[in-house]
CSV table of C-alpha atoms in Angstrom, one decimal:
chain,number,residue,atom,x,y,z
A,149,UNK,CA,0.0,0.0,0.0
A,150,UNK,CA,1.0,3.2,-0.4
A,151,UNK,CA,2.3,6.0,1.9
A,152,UNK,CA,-0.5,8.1,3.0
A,153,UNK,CA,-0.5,10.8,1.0
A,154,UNK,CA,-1.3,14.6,2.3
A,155,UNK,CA,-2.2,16.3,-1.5
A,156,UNK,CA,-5.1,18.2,-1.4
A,157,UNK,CA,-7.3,17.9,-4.8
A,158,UNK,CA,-6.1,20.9,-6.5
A,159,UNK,CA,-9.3,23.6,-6.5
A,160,UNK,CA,-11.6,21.2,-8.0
A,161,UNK,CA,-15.1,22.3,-9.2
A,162,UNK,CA,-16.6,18.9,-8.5
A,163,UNK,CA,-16.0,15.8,-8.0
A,164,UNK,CA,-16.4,12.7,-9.1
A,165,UNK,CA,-16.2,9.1,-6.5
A,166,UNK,CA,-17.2,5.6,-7.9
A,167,UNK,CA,-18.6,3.4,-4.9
A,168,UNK,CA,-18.0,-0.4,-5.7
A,169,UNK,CA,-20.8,-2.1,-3.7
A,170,UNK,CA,-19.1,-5.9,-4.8
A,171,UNK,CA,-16.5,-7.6,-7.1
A,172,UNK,CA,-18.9,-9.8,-7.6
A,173,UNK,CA,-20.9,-10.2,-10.7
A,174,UNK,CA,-23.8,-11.7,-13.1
A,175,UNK,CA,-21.0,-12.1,-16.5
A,176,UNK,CA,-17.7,-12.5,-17.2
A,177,UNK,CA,-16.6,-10.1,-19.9
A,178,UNK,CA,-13.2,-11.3,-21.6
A,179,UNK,CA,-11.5,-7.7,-20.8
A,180,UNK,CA,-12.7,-7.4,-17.8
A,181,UNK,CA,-10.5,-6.5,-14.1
A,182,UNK,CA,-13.4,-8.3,-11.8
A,183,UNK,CA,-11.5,-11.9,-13.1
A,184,UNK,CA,-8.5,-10.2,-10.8
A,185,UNK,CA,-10.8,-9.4,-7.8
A,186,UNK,CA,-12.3,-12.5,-5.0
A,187,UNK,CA,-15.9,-12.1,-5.4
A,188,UNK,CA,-16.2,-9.4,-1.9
A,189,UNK,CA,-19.0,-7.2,-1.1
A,190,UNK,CA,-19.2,-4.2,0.8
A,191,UNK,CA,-21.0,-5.0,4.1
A,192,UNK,CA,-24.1,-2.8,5.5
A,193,UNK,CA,-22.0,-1.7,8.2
A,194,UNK,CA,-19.4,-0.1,6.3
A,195,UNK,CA,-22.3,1.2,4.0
A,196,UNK,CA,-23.5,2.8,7.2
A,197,UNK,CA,-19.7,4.4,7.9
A,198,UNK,CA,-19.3,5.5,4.5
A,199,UNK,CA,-22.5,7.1,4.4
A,200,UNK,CA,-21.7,8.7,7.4
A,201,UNK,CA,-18.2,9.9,5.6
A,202,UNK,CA,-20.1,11.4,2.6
A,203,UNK,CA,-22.5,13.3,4.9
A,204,UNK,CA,-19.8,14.9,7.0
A,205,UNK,CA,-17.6,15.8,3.7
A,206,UNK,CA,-20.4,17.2,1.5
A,207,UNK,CA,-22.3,19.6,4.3
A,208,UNK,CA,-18.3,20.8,4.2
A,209,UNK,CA,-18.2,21.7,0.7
A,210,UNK,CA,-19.7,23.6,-1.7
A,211,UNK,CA,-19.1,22.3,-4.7
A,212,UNK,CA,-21.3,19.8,-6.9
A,213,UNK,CA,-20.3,15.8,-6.2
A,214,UNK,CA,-20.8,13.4,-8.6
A,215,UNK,CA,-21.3,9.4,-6.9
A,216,UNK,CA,-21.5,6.6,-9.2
A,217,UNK,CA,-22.9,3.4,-7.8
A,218,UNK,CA,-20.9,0.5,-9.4
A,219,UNK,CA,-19.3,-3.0,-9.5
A,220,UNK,CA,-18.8,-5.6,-10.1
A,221,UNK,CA,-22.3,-5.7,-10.4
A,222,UNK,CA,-24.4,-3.4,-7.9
A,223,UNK,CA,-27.7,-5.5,-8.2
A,224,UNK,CA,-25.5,-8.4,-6.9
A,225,UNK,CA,-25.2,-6.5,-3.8
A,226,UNK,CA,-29.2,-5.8,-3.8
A,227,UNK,CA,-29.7,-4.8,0.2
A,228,UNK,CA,-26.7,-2.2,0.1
A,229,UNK,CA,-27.5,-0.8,-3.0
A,230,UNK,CA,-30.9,0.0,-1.8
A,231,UNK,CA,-29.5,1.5,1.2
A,232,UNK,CA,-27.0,3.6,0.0
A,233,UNK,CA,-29.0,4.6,-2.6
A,234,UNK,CA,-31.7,6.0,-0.7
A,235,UNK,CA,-29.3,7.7,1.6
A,236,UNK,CA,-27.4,9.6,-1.0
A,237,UNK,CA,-31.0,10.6,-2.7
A,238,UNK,CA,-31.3,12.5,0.4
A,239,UNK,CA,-28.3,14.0,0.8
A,240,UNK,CA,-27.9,18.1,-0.8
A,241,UNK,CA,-25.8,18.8,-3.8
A,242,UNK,CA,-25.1,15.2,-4.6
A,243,UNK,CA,-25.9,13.6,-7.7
A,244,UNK,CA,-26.1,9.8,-8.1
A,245,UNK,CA,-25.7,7.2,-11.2
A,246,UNK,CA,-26.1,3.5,-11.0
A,247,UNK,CA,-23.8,1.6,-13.3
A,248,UNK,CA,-25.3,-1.5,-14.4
A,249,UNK,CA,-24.9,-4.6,-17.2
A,250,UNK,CA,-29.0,-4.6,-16.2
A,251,UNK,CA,-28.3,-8.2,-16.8
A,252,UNK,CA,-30.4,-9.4,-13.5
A,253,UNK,CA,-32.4,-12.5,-14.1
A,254,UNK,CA,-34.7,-11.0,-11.2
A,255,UNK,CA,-36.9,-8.2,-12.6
A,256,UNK,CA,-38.3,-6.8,-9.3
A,257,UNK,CA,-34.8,-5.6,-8.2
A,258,UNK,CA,-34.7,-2.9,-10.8
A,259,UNK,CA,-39.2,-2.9,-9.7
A,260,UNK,CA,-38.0,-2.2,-6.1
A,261,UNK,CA,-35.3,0.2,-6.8
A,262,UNK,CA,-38.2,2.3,-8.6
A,263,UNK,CA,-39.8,2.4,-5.4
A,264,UNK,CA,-36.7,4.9,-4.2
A,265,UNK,CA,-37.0,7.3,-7.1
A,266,UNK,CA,-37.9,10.7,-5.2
A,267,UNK,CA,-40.2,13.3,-6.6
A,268,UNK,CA,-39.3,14.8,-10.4
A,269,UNK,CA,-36.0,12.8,-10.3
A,270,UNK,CA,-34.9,10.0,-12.4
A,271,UNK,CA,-33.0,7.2,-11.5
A,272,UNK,CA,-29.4,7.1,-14.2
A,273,UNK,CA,-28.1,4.2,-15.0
A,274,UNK,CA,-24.9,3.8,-17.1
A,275,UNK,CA,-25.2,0.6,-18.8
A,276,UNK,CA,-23.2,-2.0,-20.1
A,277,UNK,CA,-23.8,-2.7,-23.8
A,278,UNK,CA,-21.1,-5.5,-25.1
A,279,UNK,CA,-23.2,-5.5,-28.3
A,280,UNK,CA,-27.0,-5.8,-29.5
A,281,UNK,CA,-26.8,-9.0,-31.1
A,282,UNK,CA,-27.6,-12.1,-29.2
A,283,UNK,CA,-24.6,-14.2,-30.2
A,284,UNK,CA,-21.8,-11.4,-29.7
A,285,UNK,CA,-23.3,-10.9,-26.4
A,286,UNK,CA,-22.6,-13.9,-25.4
A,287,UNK,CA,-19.4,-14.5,-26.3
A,288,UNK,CA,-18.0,-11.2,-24.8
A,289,UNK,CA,-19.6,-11.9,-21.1
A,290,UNK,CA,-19.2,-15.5,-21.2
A,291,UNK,CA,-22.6,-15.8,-20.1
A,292,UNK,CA,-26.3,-16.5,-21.6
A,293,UNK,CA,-27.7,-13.6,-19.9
A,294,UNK,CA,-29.1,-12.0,-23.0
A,295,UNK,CA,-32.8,-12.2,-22.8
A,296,UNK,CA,-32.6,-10.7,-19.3
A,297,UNK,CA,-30.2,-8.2,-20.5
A,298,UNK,CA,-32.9,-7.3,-23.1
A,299,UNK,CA,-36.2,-7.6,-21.1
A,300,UNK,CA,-34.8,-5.6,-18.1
A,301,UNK,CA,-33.5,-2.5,-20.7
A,302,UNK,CA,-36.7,-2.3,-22.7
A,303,UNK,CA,-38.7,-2.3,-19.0
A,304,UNK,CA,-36.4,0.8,-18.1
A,305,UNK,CA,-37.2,2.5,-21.9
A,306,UNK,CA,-40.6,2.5,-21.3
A,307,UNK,CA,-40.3,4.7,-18.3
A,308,UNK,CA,-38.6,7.5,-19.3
A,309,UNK,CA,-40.4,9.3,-16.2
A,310,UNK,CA,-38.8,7.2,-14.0
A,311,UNK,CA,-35.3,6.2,-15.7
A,312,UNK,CA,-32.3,7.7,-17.7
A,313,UNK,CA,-29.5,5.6,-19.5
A,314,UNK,CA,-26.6,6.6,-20.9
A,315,UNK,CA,-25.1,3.5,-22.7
A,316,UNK,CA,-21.3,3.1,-22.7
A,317,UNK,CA,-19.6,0.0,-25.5
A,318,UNK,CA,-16.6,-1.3,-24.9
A,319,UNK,CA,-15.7,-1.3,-28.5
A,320,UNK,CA,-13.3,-4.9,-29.3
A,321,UNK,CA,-12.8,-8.1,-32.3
A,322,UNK,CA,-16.0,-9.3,-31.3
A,323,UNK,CA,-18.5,-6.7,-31.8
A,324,UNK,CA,-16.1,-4.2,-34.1
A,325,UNK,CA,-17.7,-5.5,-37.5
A,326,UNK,CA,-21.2,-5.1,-35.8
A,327,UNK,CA,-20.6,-1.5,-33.9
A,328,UNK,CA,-22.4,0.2,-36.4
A,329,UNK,CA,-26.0,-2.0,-36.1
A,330,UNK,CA,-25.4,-2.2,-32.5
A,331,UNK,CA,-25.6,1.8,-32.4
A,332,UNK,CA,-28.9,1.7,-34.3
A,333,UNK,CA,-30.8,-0.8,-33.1
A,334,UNK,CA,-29.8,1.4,-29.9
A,335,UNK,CA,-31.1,4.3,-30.8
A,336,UNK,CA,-34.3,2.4,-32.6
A,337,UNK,CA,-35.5,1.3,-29.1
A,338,UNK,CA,-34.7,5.3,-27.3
A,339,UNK,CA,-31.2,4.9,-26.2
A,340,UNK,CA,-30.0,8.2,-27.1
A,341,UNK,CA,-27.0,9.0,-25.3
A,342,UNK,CA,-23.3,6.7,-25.2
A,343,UNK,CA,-20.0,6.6,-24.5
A,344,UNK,CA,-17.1,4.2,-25.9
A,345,UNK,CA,-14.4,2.7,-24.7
A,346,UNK,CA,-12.0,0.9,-27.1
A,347,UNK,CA,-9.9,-2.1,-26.0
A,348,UNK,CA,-6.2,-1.6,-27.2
A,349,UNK,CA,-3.7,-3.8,-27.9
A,350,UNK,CA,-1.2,-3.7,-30.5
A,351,UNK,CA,-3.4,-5.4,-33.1
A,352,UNK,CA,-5.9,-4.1,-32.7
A,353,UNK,CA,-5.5,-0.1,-31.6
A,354,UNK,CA,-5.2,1.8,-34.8
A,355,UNK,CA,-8.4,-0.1,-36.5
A,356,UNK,CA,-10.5,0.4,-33.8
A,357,UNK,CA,-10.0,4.0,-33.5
A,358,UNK,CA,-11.0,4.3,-36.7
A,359,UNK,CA,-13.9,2.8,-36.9
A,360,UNK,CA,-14.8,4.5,-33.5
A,361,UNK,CA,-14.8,7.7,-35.5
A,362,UNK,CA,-17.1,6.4,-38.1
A,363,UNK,CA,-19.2,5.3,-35.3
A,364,UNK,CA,-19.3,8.6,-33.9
A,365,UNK,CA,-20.1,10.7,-37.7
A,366,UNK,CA,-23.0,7.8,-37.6
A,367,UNK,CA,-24.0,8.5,-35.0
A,368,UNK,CA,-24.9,12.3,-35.2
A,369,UNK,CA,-26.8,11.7,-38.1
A,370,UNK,CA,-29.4,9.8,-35.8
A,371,UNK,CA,-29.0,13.2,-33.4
A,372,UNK,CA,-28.0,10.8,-30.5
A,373,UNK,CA,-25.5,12.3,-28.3
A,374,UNK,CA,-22.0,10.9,-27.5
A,375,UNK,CA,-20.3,11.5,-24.2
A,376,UNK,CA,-16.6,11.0,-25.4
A,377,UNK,CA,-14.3,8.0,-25.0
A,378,UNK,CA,-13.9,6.4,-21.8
A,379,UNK,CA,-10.7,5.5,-20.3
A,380,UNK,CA,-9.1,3.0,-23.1
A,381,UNK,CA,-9.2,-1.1,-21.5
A,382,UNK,CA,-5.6,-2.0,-22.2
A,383,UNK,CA,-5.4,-5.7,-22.9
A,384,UNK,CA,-2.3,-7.4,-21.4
A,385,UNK,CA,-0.8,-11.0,-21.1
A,386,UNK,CA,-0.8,-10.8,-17.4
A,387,UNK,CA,-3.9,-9.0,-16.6
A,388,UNK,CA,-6.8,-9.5,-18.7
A,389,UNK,CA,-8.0,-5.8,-18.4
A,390,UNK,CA,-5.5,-3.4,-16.9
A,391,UNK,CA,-5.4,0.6,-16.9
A,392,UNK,CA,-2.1,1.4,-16.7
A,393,UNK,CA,-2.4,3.6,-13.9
A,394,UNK,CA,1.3,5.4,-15.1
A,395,UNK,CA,-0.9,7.0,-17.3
A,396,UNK,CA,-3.5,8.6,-15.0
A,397,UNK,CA,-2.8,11.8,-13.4
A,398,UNK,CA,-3.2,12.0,-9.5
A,399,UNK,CA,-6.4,13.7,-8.7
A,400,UNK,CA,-7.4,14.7,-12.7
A,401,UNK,CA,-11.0,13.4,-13.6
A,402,UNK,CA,-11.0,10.7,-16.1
A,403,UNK,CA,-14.0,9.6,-18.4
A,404,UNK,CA,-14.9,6.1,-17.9
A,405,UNK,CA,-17.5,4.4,-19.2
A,406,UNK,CA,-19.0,4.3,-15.6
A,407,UNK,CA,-19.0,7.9,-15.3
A,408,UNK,CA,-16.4,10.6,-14.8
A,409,UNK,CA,-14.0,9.9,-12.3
A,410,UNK,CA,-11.9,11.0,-9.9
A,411,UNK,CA,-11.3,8.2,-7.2
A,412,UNK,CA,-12.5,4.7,-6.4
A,413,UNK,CA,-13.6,3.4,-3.1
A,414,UNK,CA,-13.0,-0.4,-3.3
A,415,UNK,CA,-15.9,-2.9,-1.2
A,416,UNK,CA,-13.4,-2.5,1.6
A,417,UNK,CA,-13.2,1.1,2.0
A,418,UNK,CA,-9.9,2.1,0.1
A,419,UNK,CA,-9.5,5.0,-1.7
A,420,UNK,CA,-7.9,4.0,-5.1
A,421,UNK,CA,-7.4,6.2,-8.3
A,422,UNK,CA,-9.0,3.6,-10.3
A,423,UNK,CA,-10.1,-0.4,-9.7
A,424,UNK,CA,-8.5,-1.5,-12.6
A,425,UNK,CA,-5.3,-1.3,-11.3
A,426,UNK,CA,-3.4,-3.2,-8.3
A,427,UNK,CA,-3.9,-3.4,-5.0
A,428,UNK,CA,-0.9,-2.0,-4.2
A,429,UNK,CA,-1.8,1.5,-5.3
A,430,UNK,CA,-4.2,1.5,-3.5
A,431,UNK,CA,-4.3,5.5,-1.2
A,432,UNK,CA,-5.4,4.3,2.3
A,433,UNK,CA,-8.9,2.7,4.1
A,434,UNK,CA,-11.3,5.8,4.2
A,435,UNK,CA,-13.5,3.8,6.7
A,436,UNK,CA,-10.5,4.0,9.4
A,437,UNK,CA,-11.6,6.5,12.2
A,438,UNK,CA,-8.8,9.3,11.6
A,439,UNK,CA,-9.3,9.5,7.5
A,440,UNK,CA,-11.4,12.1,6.1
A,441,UNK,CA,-13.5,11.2,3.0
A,442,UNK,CA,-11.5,12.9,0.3
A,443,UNK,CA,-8.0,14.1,1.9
């Protein structure tokens, strides 16, 4: 671990925290760091102390902060997502995202969730789409959870009073020749807003970012909006997704295809710059008495 470190976060505007509620998870996506994790979950009693972390922090503060909900898979972690979602909808200048592969195979998780929504609020989800086709889906997430996948997104589309998605593609060999379909068939049932992230490797890199741009000139001709790349997966022998952390600057908000971020807080309560990387750079646990929430 390292060194506690004393920085403050240079005269930030906002800020951004991703919450991971559990490493576990409903697929298993090729490129994905959860294969690197044991299958933990935040307990409800450090929910409890980390909601009591936010509180003190953000009636401290006047600028806007930005919490994504996120994984693993949240929904596998049902009882604290609940939770901490309904305490965070009820704390001042706070906004909250969910980020979700909606791939449940229990529909009245997302039903009971609905139930939190406050008054002329939506509930965001940023969604997982490895690709709209059936068969590509499957490969990617080395799972068969499709036809939840598809019956839980087109239940969310046809609330728009109660939800908000903005999709986020992590563009690879699999679903490359398909990107282009995948975006409109998106767009066909109301998915309007996305983000992509392209997997790199050295095979792969420049042909990918091409046809990302080509996705993106498509994609303004259906007047859908696109949220920029994410953070680029980097596909390595020893790690099967890995963001080189050398290349993310302490304390700068990065766009990943969960959200904009600025930190992590891992299951257990550390404070990392980004899950994807190793343990070992890992800040400190902000759960211990004598650490503030953000330093």
């Amino acid at each position: 671990m390292l060194k506690k470190r004393k920085k403050k976060l240079k005269q930030i505007e906002s800020l951004a925290v991703h919450i991971e509620l559990t490493y576990s998870c409903n697929n298993r996506c090729f490129y994905c760091y959860n294969e690197n994790h044991k299958p933990i979950s935040m307990s409800m009693n450090k929910a409890k102390l980390l909601i009591q972390k936010i509180e003190d922090y953000v009636y401290t503060r006047s600028f806007p902060i930005n919490i994504v909900i996120t994984g693993g898979e949240p929904f596998e972690n049902i009882d604290v997502l609940y939770y901490m979602y309904e305490k965070l909808s009820n704390i001042p200048n706070l906004s909250i995202s969910i980020n979700t592969n909606l791939a449940t195979n229990d529909l009245t998780k997302i039903q009971e969730l609905e139930k939190l929504k406050k008054q002329d609020e939506q509930i965001h989800f940023f969604v997982s789409i490895p690709s709209m086709f059936e068969g590509i889906y499957n490969k990617i997430t080395c799972n068969t959870n499709y036809k939840f996948f598809i019956r839980n997104l087109e239940y969310i589309l046809s609330k728009p009073e109660v939800f908000s998605i903005v999709s986020n593609i992590v563009v690879n060999n699999y679903n490359k020749d398909t990107l282009i379909k995948s975006i409109m068939l998106m767009k066909l049932i109301g998915i309007n807003e996305f983000k992509m992230s392209p997997l790199k490797s050295k095979q792969t890199s420049n042909e990918i970012f091409t046809l990302l741009n080509k996705a993106i000139k498509f994609s303004k001709k259906l007047d859908m909006i696109f949220h920029g790349f994410a953070t680029p997966f980097i596909l390595t022998n020893k790690q099967k997704r890995s963001i080189d952390y050398q290349e993310l600057k302490e304390y700068e908000i990065r766009n990943c295809g969960a959200g904009n971020t600025h930190f992590s807080i891992t299951p257990q309560g550390f404070l990392t710059p980004c899950s994807a990387i190793s343990s070992k750079h890992r800040f400190f646990n902000i759960l211990e008495t004598n650490n503030e929430f953000i330093p």
